[in-house]
Amino acid sequence: MANRATGINNGLKMKHELSFKPKTSTLHARFIGTMSERECSEFFIQAASLFYNRRKRQCIIEFSQADESFFARNQLKLFFRGLIKLEITKIAFTGVTAFDNSLVKSVLESILTSESKFIYDFFNTEQEALFWLDNQNKNNDLRNSRLDNVEIQSILNKIE
């Protein structure tokens, strides 16, 4: 069963929906309308509670119903800095137009540092995003197992 949280501000037209799906260990976020600073803070409080005690921190963020004002450079910087604080490692974006895609990339590259890097990509559907996240996890597992094999071989070489 998925954990859910919803934020609705009756004075504005922003609404966000959050759910954590344990089967895929993925936070799903969907945005409708605009987002104020207060709503942004509320979103991150809810996201942090859904990520509580979870090692894997990956998410799918859907922007197909987000208002164009959500893609203002300062708004995106505020939002992405919050994602960095949540220590998310992988983000799959869906519902982003080609123009907004390049803007999102530009803002992300301007604020990400070597310590706060996460991997991200853009997809047309949630299924494509889940497939990518799953493959990223498999690639990490494979890479880690290879590192272990290299270490084992190094130890064996020292013994001989």
Coordinates of N, CA, C and O in Angstrom, one line a residue:
M1 N 0.8 -1.2 0.0 CA 0.0 0.0 0.0 C 0.9 1.2 0.0 O 1.9 1.3 0.7
A2 N 0.5 2.2 -0.8 CA 1.3 3.4 -0.9 C 1.0 4.4 0.2 O -0.2 4.5 0.6
N3 N 2.0 5.1 0.7 CA 1.8 6.2 1.6 C 1.4 7.4 0.8 O 2.1 7.7 -0.2
R4 N 0.4 8.2 1.3 CA 0.0 9.4 0.5 C 0.0 10.7 1.3 O -0.3 10.6 2.5
A5 N 0.2 11.8 0.7 CA 0.1 13.1 1.3 C -0.4 14.0 0.2 O 0.0 13.9 -1.0
T6 N -1.3 15.0 0.5 CA -1.8 15.9 -0.5 C -1.7 17.3 0.1 O -2.1 17.5 1.3
G7 N -1.3 18.2 -0.7 CA -1.2 19.6 -0.3 C -2.2 20.4 -1.1 O -2.0 20.4 -2.4
I8 N -3.1 21.1 -0.5 CA -4.0 22.0 -1.3 C -4.1 23.3 -0.6 O -4.4 23.4 0.6
N9 N -3.9 24.4 -1.3 CA -4.0 25.7 -0.8 C -5.3 26.3 -1.4 O -5.3 26.6 -2.6
N10 N -6.3 26.5 -0.6 CA -7.6 27.0 -1.2 C -7.5 28.4 -1.8 O -8.2 28.7 -2.6
G11 N -6.5 29.2 -1.3 CA -6.4 30.6 -1.8 C -5.7 30.6 -3.2 O -5.9 31.6 -3.9
L12 N -5.0 29.6 -3.5 CA -4.2 29.6 -4.8 C -4.7 28.4 -5.6 O -5.5 27.5 -5.1
K13 N -4.1 28.2 -6.7 CA -4.5 27.1 -7.6 C -3.5 25.9 -7.6 O -3.6 25.0 -8.4
M14 N -2.6 26.0 -6.6 CA -1.6 24.9 -6.5 C -2.1 23.7 -5.8 O -2.7 23.9 -4.7
K15 N -1.8 22.6 -6.3 CA -2.1 21.4 -5.5 C -1.0 20.4 -5.9 O -0.5 20.4 -7.0
H16 N -0.5 19.7 -4.9 CA 0.5 18.6 -5.2 C 0.0 17.3 -4.5 O -0.7 17.3 -3.6
E17 N 0.4 16.2 -5.2 CA 0.1 14.9 -4.6 C 1.4 14.2 -4.5 O 2.2 14.2 -5.4
L18 N 1.5 13.5 -3.4 CA 2.7 12.7 -3.1 C 2.3 11.3 -2.7 O 1.3 11.2 -1.9
S19 N 3.0 10.4 -3.2 CA 2.8 9.0 -2.7 C 4.2 8.3 -2.7 O 5.0 8.5 -3.6
F20 N 4.4 7.4 -1.8 CA 5.6 6.5 -1.8 C 5.1 5.1 -2.1 O 4.2 4.6 -1.4
K21 N 5.7 4.5 -3.1 CA 5.3 3.2 -3.5 C 6.4 2.2 -3.1 O 7.5 2.2 -3.7
P22 N 6.2 1.5 -2.0 CA 7.3 0.6 -1.5 C 7.7 -0.4 -2.5 O 8.9 -0.8 -2.5
K23 N 6.9 -0.9 -3.3 CA 7.3 -2.0 -4.3 C 8.4 -1.5 -5.2 O 9.3 -2.3 -5.5
T24 N 8.4 -0.2 -5.6 CA 9.5 0.3 -6.4 C 10.4 1.2 -5.7 O 11.3 1.8 -6.2
S25 N 10.1 1.4 -4.4 CA 10.9 2.3 -3.5 C 11.0 3.7 -4.2 O 12.1 4.3 -4.2
T26 N 9.9 4.2 -4.6 CA 9.9 5.5 -5.4 C 8.8 6.4 -4.8 O 7.7 6.0 -4.6
L27 N 9.3 7.7 -4.7 CA 8.3 8.7 -4.3 C 7.8 9.3 -5.6 O 8.5 9.6 -6.6
H28 N 6.5 9.4 -5.7 CA 5.8 10.0 -6.9 C 5.2 11.3 -6.5 O 4.5 11.4 -5.5
A29 N 5.6 12.4 -7.2 CA 5.1 13.7 -7.0 C 4.4 14.2 -8.2 O 4.9 14.1 -9.3
R30 N 3.2 14.8 -8.1 CA 2.5 15.4 -9.2 C 2.1 16.8 -8.8 O 1.6 17.1 -7.7
F31 N 2.4 17.8 -9.7 CA 2.1 19.2 -9.5 C 1.0 19.7 -10.4 O 1.0 19.4 -11.6
I32 N 0.0 20.4 -9.8 CA -1.0 21.0 -10.6 C -1.1 22.5 -10.2 O -1.2 22.9 -9.1
G33 N -0.9 23.4 -11.2 CA -1.0 24.8 -11.0 C 0.3 25.4 -10.7 O 1.4 25.0 -11.2
T34 N 0.3 26.4 -9.7 CA 1.5 27.1 -9.3 C 2.0 26.6 -7.9 O 1.3 25.8 -7.3
M35 N 3.1 27.2 -7.5 CA 3.6 26.8 -6.1 C 4.2 28.0 -5.5 O 5.1 28.6 -6.0
S36 N 3.7 28.4 -4.3 CA 4.3 29.5 -3.5 C 5.4 28.9 -2.7 O 5.6 27.7 -2.6
E37 N 6.2 29.8 -2.0 CA 7.3 29.4 -1.2 C 6.7 28.6 0.0 O 7.3 27.6 0.4
R38 N 5.6 29.0 0.5 CA 5.0 28.3 1.6 C 4.6 26.8 1.2 O 4.8 25.9 1.9
E39 N 4.0 26.8 0.0 CA 3.6 25.5 -0.5 C 4.8 24.6 -0.8 O 4.7 23.4 -0.6
C40 N 5.8 25.2 -1.3 CA 7.1 24.5 -1.5 C 7.6 23.9 -0.2 O 8.0 22.7 -0.2
S41 N 7.6 24.7 0.9 CA 8.0 24.2 2.2 C 7.1 23.0 2.6 O 7.6 22.0 3.1
E42 N 5.8 23.2 2.4 CA 4.9 22.1 2.8 C 5.2 20.8 2.0 O 5.2 19.7 2.6
F43 N 5.5 21.0 0.7 CA 5.8 19.8 -0.1 C 7.0 19.1 0.5 O 7.0 17.8 0.6
F44 N 8.0 19.8 0.8 CA 9.3 19.1 1.3 C 9.1 18.5 2.7 O 9.7 17.5 3.0
I45 N 8.3 19.1 3.5 CA 8.0 18.5 4.8 C 7.3 17.1 4.6 O 7.6 16.1 5.2
Q46 N 6.3 17.1 3.7 CA 5.6 15.9 3.4 C 6.5 14.9 2.7 O 6.4 13.7 3.1
A47 N 7.3 15.3 1.8 CA 8.2 14.4 1.1 C 9.2 13.8 2.1 O 9.5 12.6 2.1
A48 N 9.7 14.6 3.0 CA 10.7 14.1 4.0 C 10.0 13.1 4.9 O 10.7 12.1 5.3
S49 N 8.8 13.3 5.3 CA 8.1 12.3 6.1 C 7.9 11.0 5.3 O 8.0 9.9 5.9
L50 N 7.6 11.0 4.0 CA 7.5 9.8 3.3 C 8.8 9.1 3.0 O 8.8 7.9 2.9
F51 N 9.9 9.8 3.0 CA 11.2 9.2 2.8 C 11.8 8.8 4.2 O 12.9 8.2 4.2
Y52 N 11.2 9.1 5.3 CA 11.7 8.8 6.6 C 12.1 7.3 6.7 O 11.3 6.4 6.4
N53 N 13.3 7.1 7.2 CA 13.9 5.7 7.4 C 14.0 4.9 6.1 O 14.0 3.7 6.1
R54 N 14.1 5.6 4.9 CA 14.3 4.8 3.7 C 15.7 5.2 3.1 O 16.1 6.3 3.0
R55 N 16.4 4.1 2.8 CA 17.8 4.3 2.2 C 17.7 4.7 0.8 O 18.5 5.6 0.4
K56 N 16.9 4.1 0.0 CA 16.8 4.5 -1.4 C 15.9 5.7 -1.6 O 14.8 5.7 -1.1
R57 N 16.5 6.7 -2.2 CA 15.8 8.0 -2.3 C 15.7 8.4 -3.8 O 16.6 9.0 -4.3
Q58 N 14.7 7.9 -4.5 CA 14.5 8.2 -5.9 C 13.1 8.7 -6.1 O 12.2 8.3 -5.3
C59 N 12.8 9.4 -7.1 CA 11.4 9.9 -7.3 C 11.1 10.2 -8.8 O 12.0 10.3 -9.6
I60 N 9.8 10.2 -9.0 CA 9.3 10.5 -10.3 C 8.5 11.8 -10.0 O 7.7 11.9 -9.1
I61 N 8.8 12.8 -10.8 CA 8.1 14.1 -10.6 C 7.4 14.4 -11.9 O 8.0 14.5 -13.0
E62 N 6.1 14.6 -11.8 CA 5.2 14.8 -13.0 C 4.8 16.3 -13.0 O 4.2 16.8 -12.1
F63 N 5.2 17.0 -14.1 CA 4.9 18.4 -14.3 C 3.8 18.7 -15.4 O 3.6 19.8 -15.7
S64 N 3.1 17.7 -15.9 CA 2.2 17.9 -17.0 C 1.1 18.9 -16.8 O 0.6 19.6 -17.7
Q65 N 0.7 19.0 -15.5 CA -0.3 20.0 -15.2 C 0.1 21.2 -14.4 O -0.7 21.9 -13.8
A66 N 1.5 21.3 -14.3 CA 2.0 22.5 -13.5 C 1.9 23.7 -14.4 O 2.0 23.7 -15.6
D67 N 1.6 24.8 -13.8 CA 1.5 26.1 -14.4 C 2.8 26.6 -15.0 O 3.9 26.2 -14.4
E68 N 2.9 27.3 -16.0 CA 4.1 27.8 -16.6 C 4.9 28.6 -15.6 O 6.2 28.6 -15.6
S69 N 4.3 29.3 -14.6 CA 5.0 30.1 -13.6 C 5.8 29.2 -12.7 O 6.8 29.6 -12.1
F70 N 5.5 27.9 -12.6 CA 6.3 27.0 -11.9 C 7.7 26.9 -12.4 O 8.7 26.6 -11.7
F71 N 7.8 27.1 -13.7 CA 9.1 27.0 -14.4 C 9.9 28.3 -14.5 O 10.9 28.4 -15.2
A72 N 9.6 29.2 -13.6 CA 10.4 30.5 -13.5 C 11.7 30.0 -12.9 O 11.7 29.2 -12.0
R73 N 12.8 30.6 -13.3 CA 14.1 30.2 -12.9 C 14.3 30.2 -11.4 O 14.8 29.2 -10.8
N74 N 13.8 31.3 -10.7 CA 13.9 31.3 -9.2 C 13.1 30.3 -8.5 O 13.5 29.7 -7.5
Q75 N 11.9 30.0 -9.1 CA 11.0 29.0 -8.5 C 11.7 27.6 -8.7 O 11.7 26.8 -7.7
L76 N 12.3 27.3 -9.8 CA 13.0 26.0 -10.0 C 14.1 25.9 -9.1 O 14.4 24.8 -8.5
K77 N 14.9 27.0 -8.9 CA 16.1 26.9 -8.0 C 15.6 26.6 -6.6 O 16.2 25.7 -5.9
L78 N 14.6 27.2 -6.1 CA 14.0 26.9 -4.8 C 13.6 25.5 -4.7 O 14.0 24.8 -3.7
F79 N 12.9 25.0 -5.7 CA 12.4 23.6 -5.7 C 13.6 22.6 -5.7 O 13.6 21.7 -4.9
F80 N 14.6 22.8 -6.6 CA 15.7 21.8 -6.7 C 16.6 21.9 -5.5 O 17.2 20.8 -5.1
R81 N 16.8 23.0 -4.9 CA 17.6 23.0 -3.6 C 16.9 22.2 -2.5 O 17.6 21.6 -1.8
G82 N 15.6 22.2 -2.5 CA 14.9 21.4 -1.6 C 15.1 19.9 -1.9 O 15.3 19.1 -0.9
L83 N 15.1 19.5 -3.1 CA 15.3 18.1 -3.5 C 16.7 17.7 -3.1 O 16.9 16.6 -2.6
I84 N 17.7 18.6 -3.2 CA 19.1 18.3 -2.8 C 19.1 18.0 -1.3 O 19.8 17.1 -0.9
K85 N 18.4 18.8 -0.5 CA 18.4 18.6 0.9 C 17.7 17.3 1.3 O 18.1 16.8 2.4
L86 N 16.8 16.8 0.5 CA 16.2 15.5 0.8 C 17.2 14.3 0.4 O 16.8 13.2 0.7
E87 N 18.3 14.6 -0.1 CA 19.3 13.6 -0.5 C 18.8 12.6 -1.5 O 19.1 11.4 -1.4
I88 N 18.0 13.1 -2.4 CA 17.5 12.2 -3.5 C 18.7 11.9 -4.4 O 19.5 12.8 -4.8
T89 N 18.7 10.7 -4.9 CA 19.8 10.2 -5.8 C 19.4 10.1 -7.2 O 20.3 10.2 -8.1
K90 N 18.2 9.9 -7.5 CA 17.7 9.7 -8.9 C 16.3 10.4 -9.0 O 15.4 10.2 -8.2
I91 N 16.2 11.2 -10.1 CA 14.9 11.8 -10.4 C 14.5 11.6 -11.9 O 15.4 11.8 -12.8
A92 N 13.3 11.1 -12.1 CA 12.8 11.0 -13.4 C 11.7 12.0 -13.6 O 10.7 12.0 -12.8
F93 N 11.8 12.9 -14.5 CA 10.8 13.9 -14.8 C 9.9 13.5 -15.9 O 10.3 12.9 -16.9
T94 N 8.6 13.7 -15.7 CA 7.6 13.4 -16.8 C 6.8 14.7 -17.0 O 6.7 15.5 -16.1
G95 N 6.2 14.8 -18.2 CA 5.3 15.9 -18.5 C 6.0 17.2 -18.6 O 5.4 18.2 -18.4
V96 N 7.2 17.2 -19.1 CA 8.0 18.5 -19.2 C 8.1 18.7 -20.7 O 8.5 17.9 -21.5
T97 N 7.7 20.0 -21.2 CA 7.8 20.3 -22.6 C 9.3 20.4 -22.9 O 10.1 20.6 -22.1
A98 N 9.6 20.4 -24.2 CA 11.0 20.6 -24.7 C 11.6 21.9 -24.2 O 12.7 21.9 -23.8
F99 N 10.8 23.0 -24.2 CA 11.4 24.2 -23.8 C 11.7 24.2 -22.3 O 12.8 24.6 -21.8
D100 N 10.7 23.7 -21.5 CA 10.9 23.6 -20.0 C 12.0 22.6 -19.7 O 12.7 22.7 -18.7
N101 N 12.1 21.6 -20.5 CA 13.2 20.6 -20.3 C 14.6 21.2 -20.3 O 15.4 21.0 -19.4
S102 N 14.8 22.1 -21.3 CA 16.1 22.8 -21.4 C 16.3 23.7 -20.2 O 17.4 23.9 -19.7
L103 N 15.2 24.4 -19.8 CA 15.3 25.3 -18.7 C 15.6 24.6 -17.4 O 16.4 25.0 -16.6
V104 N 14.9 23.4 -17.2 CA 15.2 22.6 -16.0 C 16.6 22.1 -16.0 O 17.3 22.2 -14.9
K105 N 17.1 21.7 -17.1 CA 18.5 21.2 -17.2 C 19.5 22.4 -16.8 O 20.4 22.2 -16.1
S106 N 19.2 23.5 -17.4 CA 20.1 24.7 -17.1 C 20.1 25.1 -15.7 O 21.1 25.3 -15.1
V107 N 18.9 25.1 -15.0 CA 18.9 25.5 -13.6 C 19.5 24.4 -12.8 O 20.3 24.7 -11.8
L108 N 19.3 23.1 -13.1 CA 19.9 22.0 -12.3 C 21.4 22.1 -12.4 O 22.1 22.0 -11.4
E109 N 21.9 22.3 -13.6 CA 23.4 22.3 -13.7 C 24.0 23.5 -13.0 O 25.1 23.5 -12.6
S110 N 23.3 24.6 -12.9 CA 23.8 25.8 -12.2 C 23.9 25.7 -10.7 O 24.6 26.3 -10.1
I111 N 23.0 24.8 -10.1 CA 23.0 24.7 -8.7 C 23.6 23.4 -8.1 O 23.9 23.3 -7.0
L112 N 23.8 22.4 -9.0 CA 24.3 21.1 -8.5 C 25.8 21.2 -8.3 O 26.5 21.8 -9.2
T113 N 26.3 20.7 -7.2 CA 27.8 20.6 -7.0 C 28.2 19.2 -7.0 O 27.3 18.3 -7.0
S114 N 29.5 18.9 -6.9 CA 29.9 17.5 -6.9 C 29.4 16.8 -5.7 O 29.2 15.6 -5.7
E115 N 29.1 17.5 -4.6 CA 28.6 16.8 -3.4 C 27.1 16.6 -3.4 O 26.6 15.7 -2.8
S116 N 26.4 17.3 -4.3 CA 25.0 17.2 -4.3 C 24.4 16.7 -5.6 O 23.3 16.8 -5.9
K117 N 25.3 16.0 -6.3 CA 24.9 15.5 -7.6 C 23.8 14.4 -7.5 O 24.0 13.5 -6.6
F118 N 22.8 14.4 -8.3 CA 21.9 13.3 -8.4 C 21.7 13.1 -9.9 O 22.0 14.0 -10.7
I119 N 21.3 11.9 -10.3 CA 21.1 11.7 -11.7 C 19.7 12.0 -12.1 O 18.8 11.7 -11.2
Y120 N 19.4 12.4 -13.3 CA 18.1 12.7 -13.7 C 17.9 12.6 -15.2 O 18.9 12.6 -15.9
D121 N 16.7 12.4 -15.6 CA 16.4 12.3 -17.0 C 14.9 12.6 -17.2 O 14.2 12.7 -16.2
F122 N 14.5 12.8 -18.4 CA 13.2 13.2 -18.8 C 12.5 12.1 -19.6 O 13.1 11.5 -20.5
F123 N 11.2 11.9 -19.3 CA 10.4 10.8 -19.9 C 9.0 11.2 -20.3 O 8.5 12.2 -19.7
N124 N 8.5 10.5 -21.3 CA 7.1 10.8 -21.7 C 6.1 10.2 -20.8 O 5.0 10.7 -20.5
T125 N 6.4 9.0 -20.2 CA 5.4 8.3 -19.4 C 6.1 7.8 -18.1 O 7.3 7.7 -18.0
E126 N 5.2 7.5 -17.1 CA 5.6 7.0 -15.8 C 6.3 5.6 -16.0 O 7.3 5.3 -15.3
Q127 N 5.8 4.9 -16.9 CA 6.3 3.5 -17.2 C 7.8 3.6 -17.7 O 8.6 2.9 -17.2
E128 N 8.0 4.6 -18.6 CA 9.4 4.8 -19.1 C 10.3 5.2 -17.9 O 11.5 4.8 -17.8
A129 N 9.8 6.1 -17.1 CA 10.6 6.6 -15.9 C 10.9 5.4 -15.0 O 12.0 5.3 -14.5
L130 N 9.9 4.6 -14.6 CA 10.1 3.5 -13.7 C 11.2 2.5 -14.3 O 12.0 2.0 -13.6
F131 N 11.1 2.3 -15.6 CA 12.0 1.4 -16.3 C 13.4 1.9 -16.2 O 14.4 1.2 -15.8
W132 N 13.6 3.2 -16.4 CA 14.9 3.9 -16.3 C 15.4 3.8 -14.8 O 16.6 3.4 -14.6
L133 N 14.6 4.1 -13.9 CA 15.0 4.0 -12.4 C 15.4 2.6 -12.1 O 16.5 2.4 -11.4
D134 N 14.7 1.6 -12.5 CA 15.0 0.2 -12.3 C 16.3 -0.2 -12.9 O 17.2 -0.8 -12.3
N135 N 16.6 0.3 -14.1 CA 17.8 0.0 -14.8 C 19.0 0.7 -14.1 O 20.1 0.1 -14.0
Q136 N 18.8 1.9 -13.6 CA 19.8 2.6 -12.9 C 20.2 1.8 -11.7 O 21.4 1.7 -11.3
N137 N 19.2 1.3 -11.0 CA 19.5 0.5 -9.8 C 20.2 -0.7 -10.1 O 21.2 -1.1 -9.4
K138 N 19.9 -1.4 -11.2 CA 20.6 -2.6 -11.6 C 22.0 -2.3 -12.0 O 22.9 -3.1 -11.6
N139 N 22.2 -1.2 -12.7 CA 23.6 -0.8 -13.1 C 24.4 -0.5 -11.8 O 25.6 -0.9 -11.8
N140 N 23.8 0.1 -10.8 CA 24.6 0.4 -9.6 C 24.9 -0.9 -8.9 O 26.0 -1.1 -8.4
D141 N 24.0 -1.9 -8.8 CA 24.2 -3.1 -8.2 C 25.4 -3.9 -8.9 O 26.2 -4.4 -8.3
L142 N 25.3 -3.9 -10.2 CA 26.3 -4.5 -11.0 C 27.7 -3.9 -10.8 O 28.7 -4.5 -10.6
R143 N 27.7 -2.5 -10.8 CA 29.0 -1.8 -10.6 C 29.5 -2.1 -9.2 O 30.7 -2.4 -9.1
N144 N 28.7 -2.2 -8.2 CA 29.1 -2.5 -6.9 C 29.7 -3.9 -6.8 O 30.7 -4.1 -6.1
S145 N 29.0 -4.8 -7.4 CA 29.5 -6.2 -7.4 C 30.8 -6.4 -8.1 O 31.7 -7.1 -7.7
R146 N 31.0 -5.6 -9.2 CA 32.3 -5.6 -9.9 C 33.4 -5.1 -9.0 O 34.5 -5.6 -8.9
L147 N 33.1 -4.0 -8.3 CA 34.1 -3.4 -7.3 C 34.5 -4.5 -6.3 O 35.7 -4.6 -6.0
D148 N 33.5 -5.2 -5.8 CA 33.8 -6.2 -4.8 C 34.7 -7.3 -5.4 O 35.6 -7.8 -4.7
N149 N 34.4 -7.7 -6.6 CA 35.3 -8.7 -7.3 C 36.7 -8.2 -7.5 O 37.6 -9.0 -7.4
V150 N 36.8 -7.0 -7.8 CA 38.2 -6.4 -8.0 C 38.9 -6.4 -6.7 O 40.1 -6.8 -6.7
E151 N 38.2 -6.1 -5.6 CA 38.9 -6.1 -4.3 C 39.3 -7.5 -3.9 O 40.4 -7.7 -3.4
I152 N 38.4 -8.4 -4.2 CA 38.7 -9.8 -3.9 C 39.9 -10.3 -4.7 O 40.8 -10.9 -4.1
Q153 N 40.0 -10.0 -6.0 CA 41.1 -10.4 -6.8 C 42.4 -9.8 -6.3 O 43.4 -10.4 -6.3
S154 N 42.3 -8.5 -5.9 CA 43.5 -7.8 -5.3 C 44.0 -8.5 -4.1 O 45.2 -8.7 -3.9
I155 N 43.1 -8.9 -3.2 CA 43.5 -9.7 -2.0 C 44.2 -11.0 -2.4 O 45.2 -11.4 -1.8
L156 N 43.5 -11.7 -3.3 CA 44.1 -13.0 -3.8 C 45.5 -12.8 -4.4 O 46.4 -13.7 -4.2
N157 N 45.7 -11.8 -5.1 CA 47.0 -11.5 -5.7 C 48.1 -11.3 -4.7 O 49.2 -11.7 -4.8
K158 N 47.7 -10.6 -3.6 CA 48.6 -10.4 -2.5 C 49.0 -11.7 -1.8 O 50.1 -11.8 -1.3
I159 N 48.1 -12.6 -1.7 CA 48.3 -13.8 -1.0 C 49.3 -14.7 -1.8 O 50.1 -15.4 -1.2
E160 N 49.1 -14.7 -3.1 CA 50.0 -15.6 -3.9 C 51.4 -15.1 -4.0 O 52.3 -15.0 -3.8

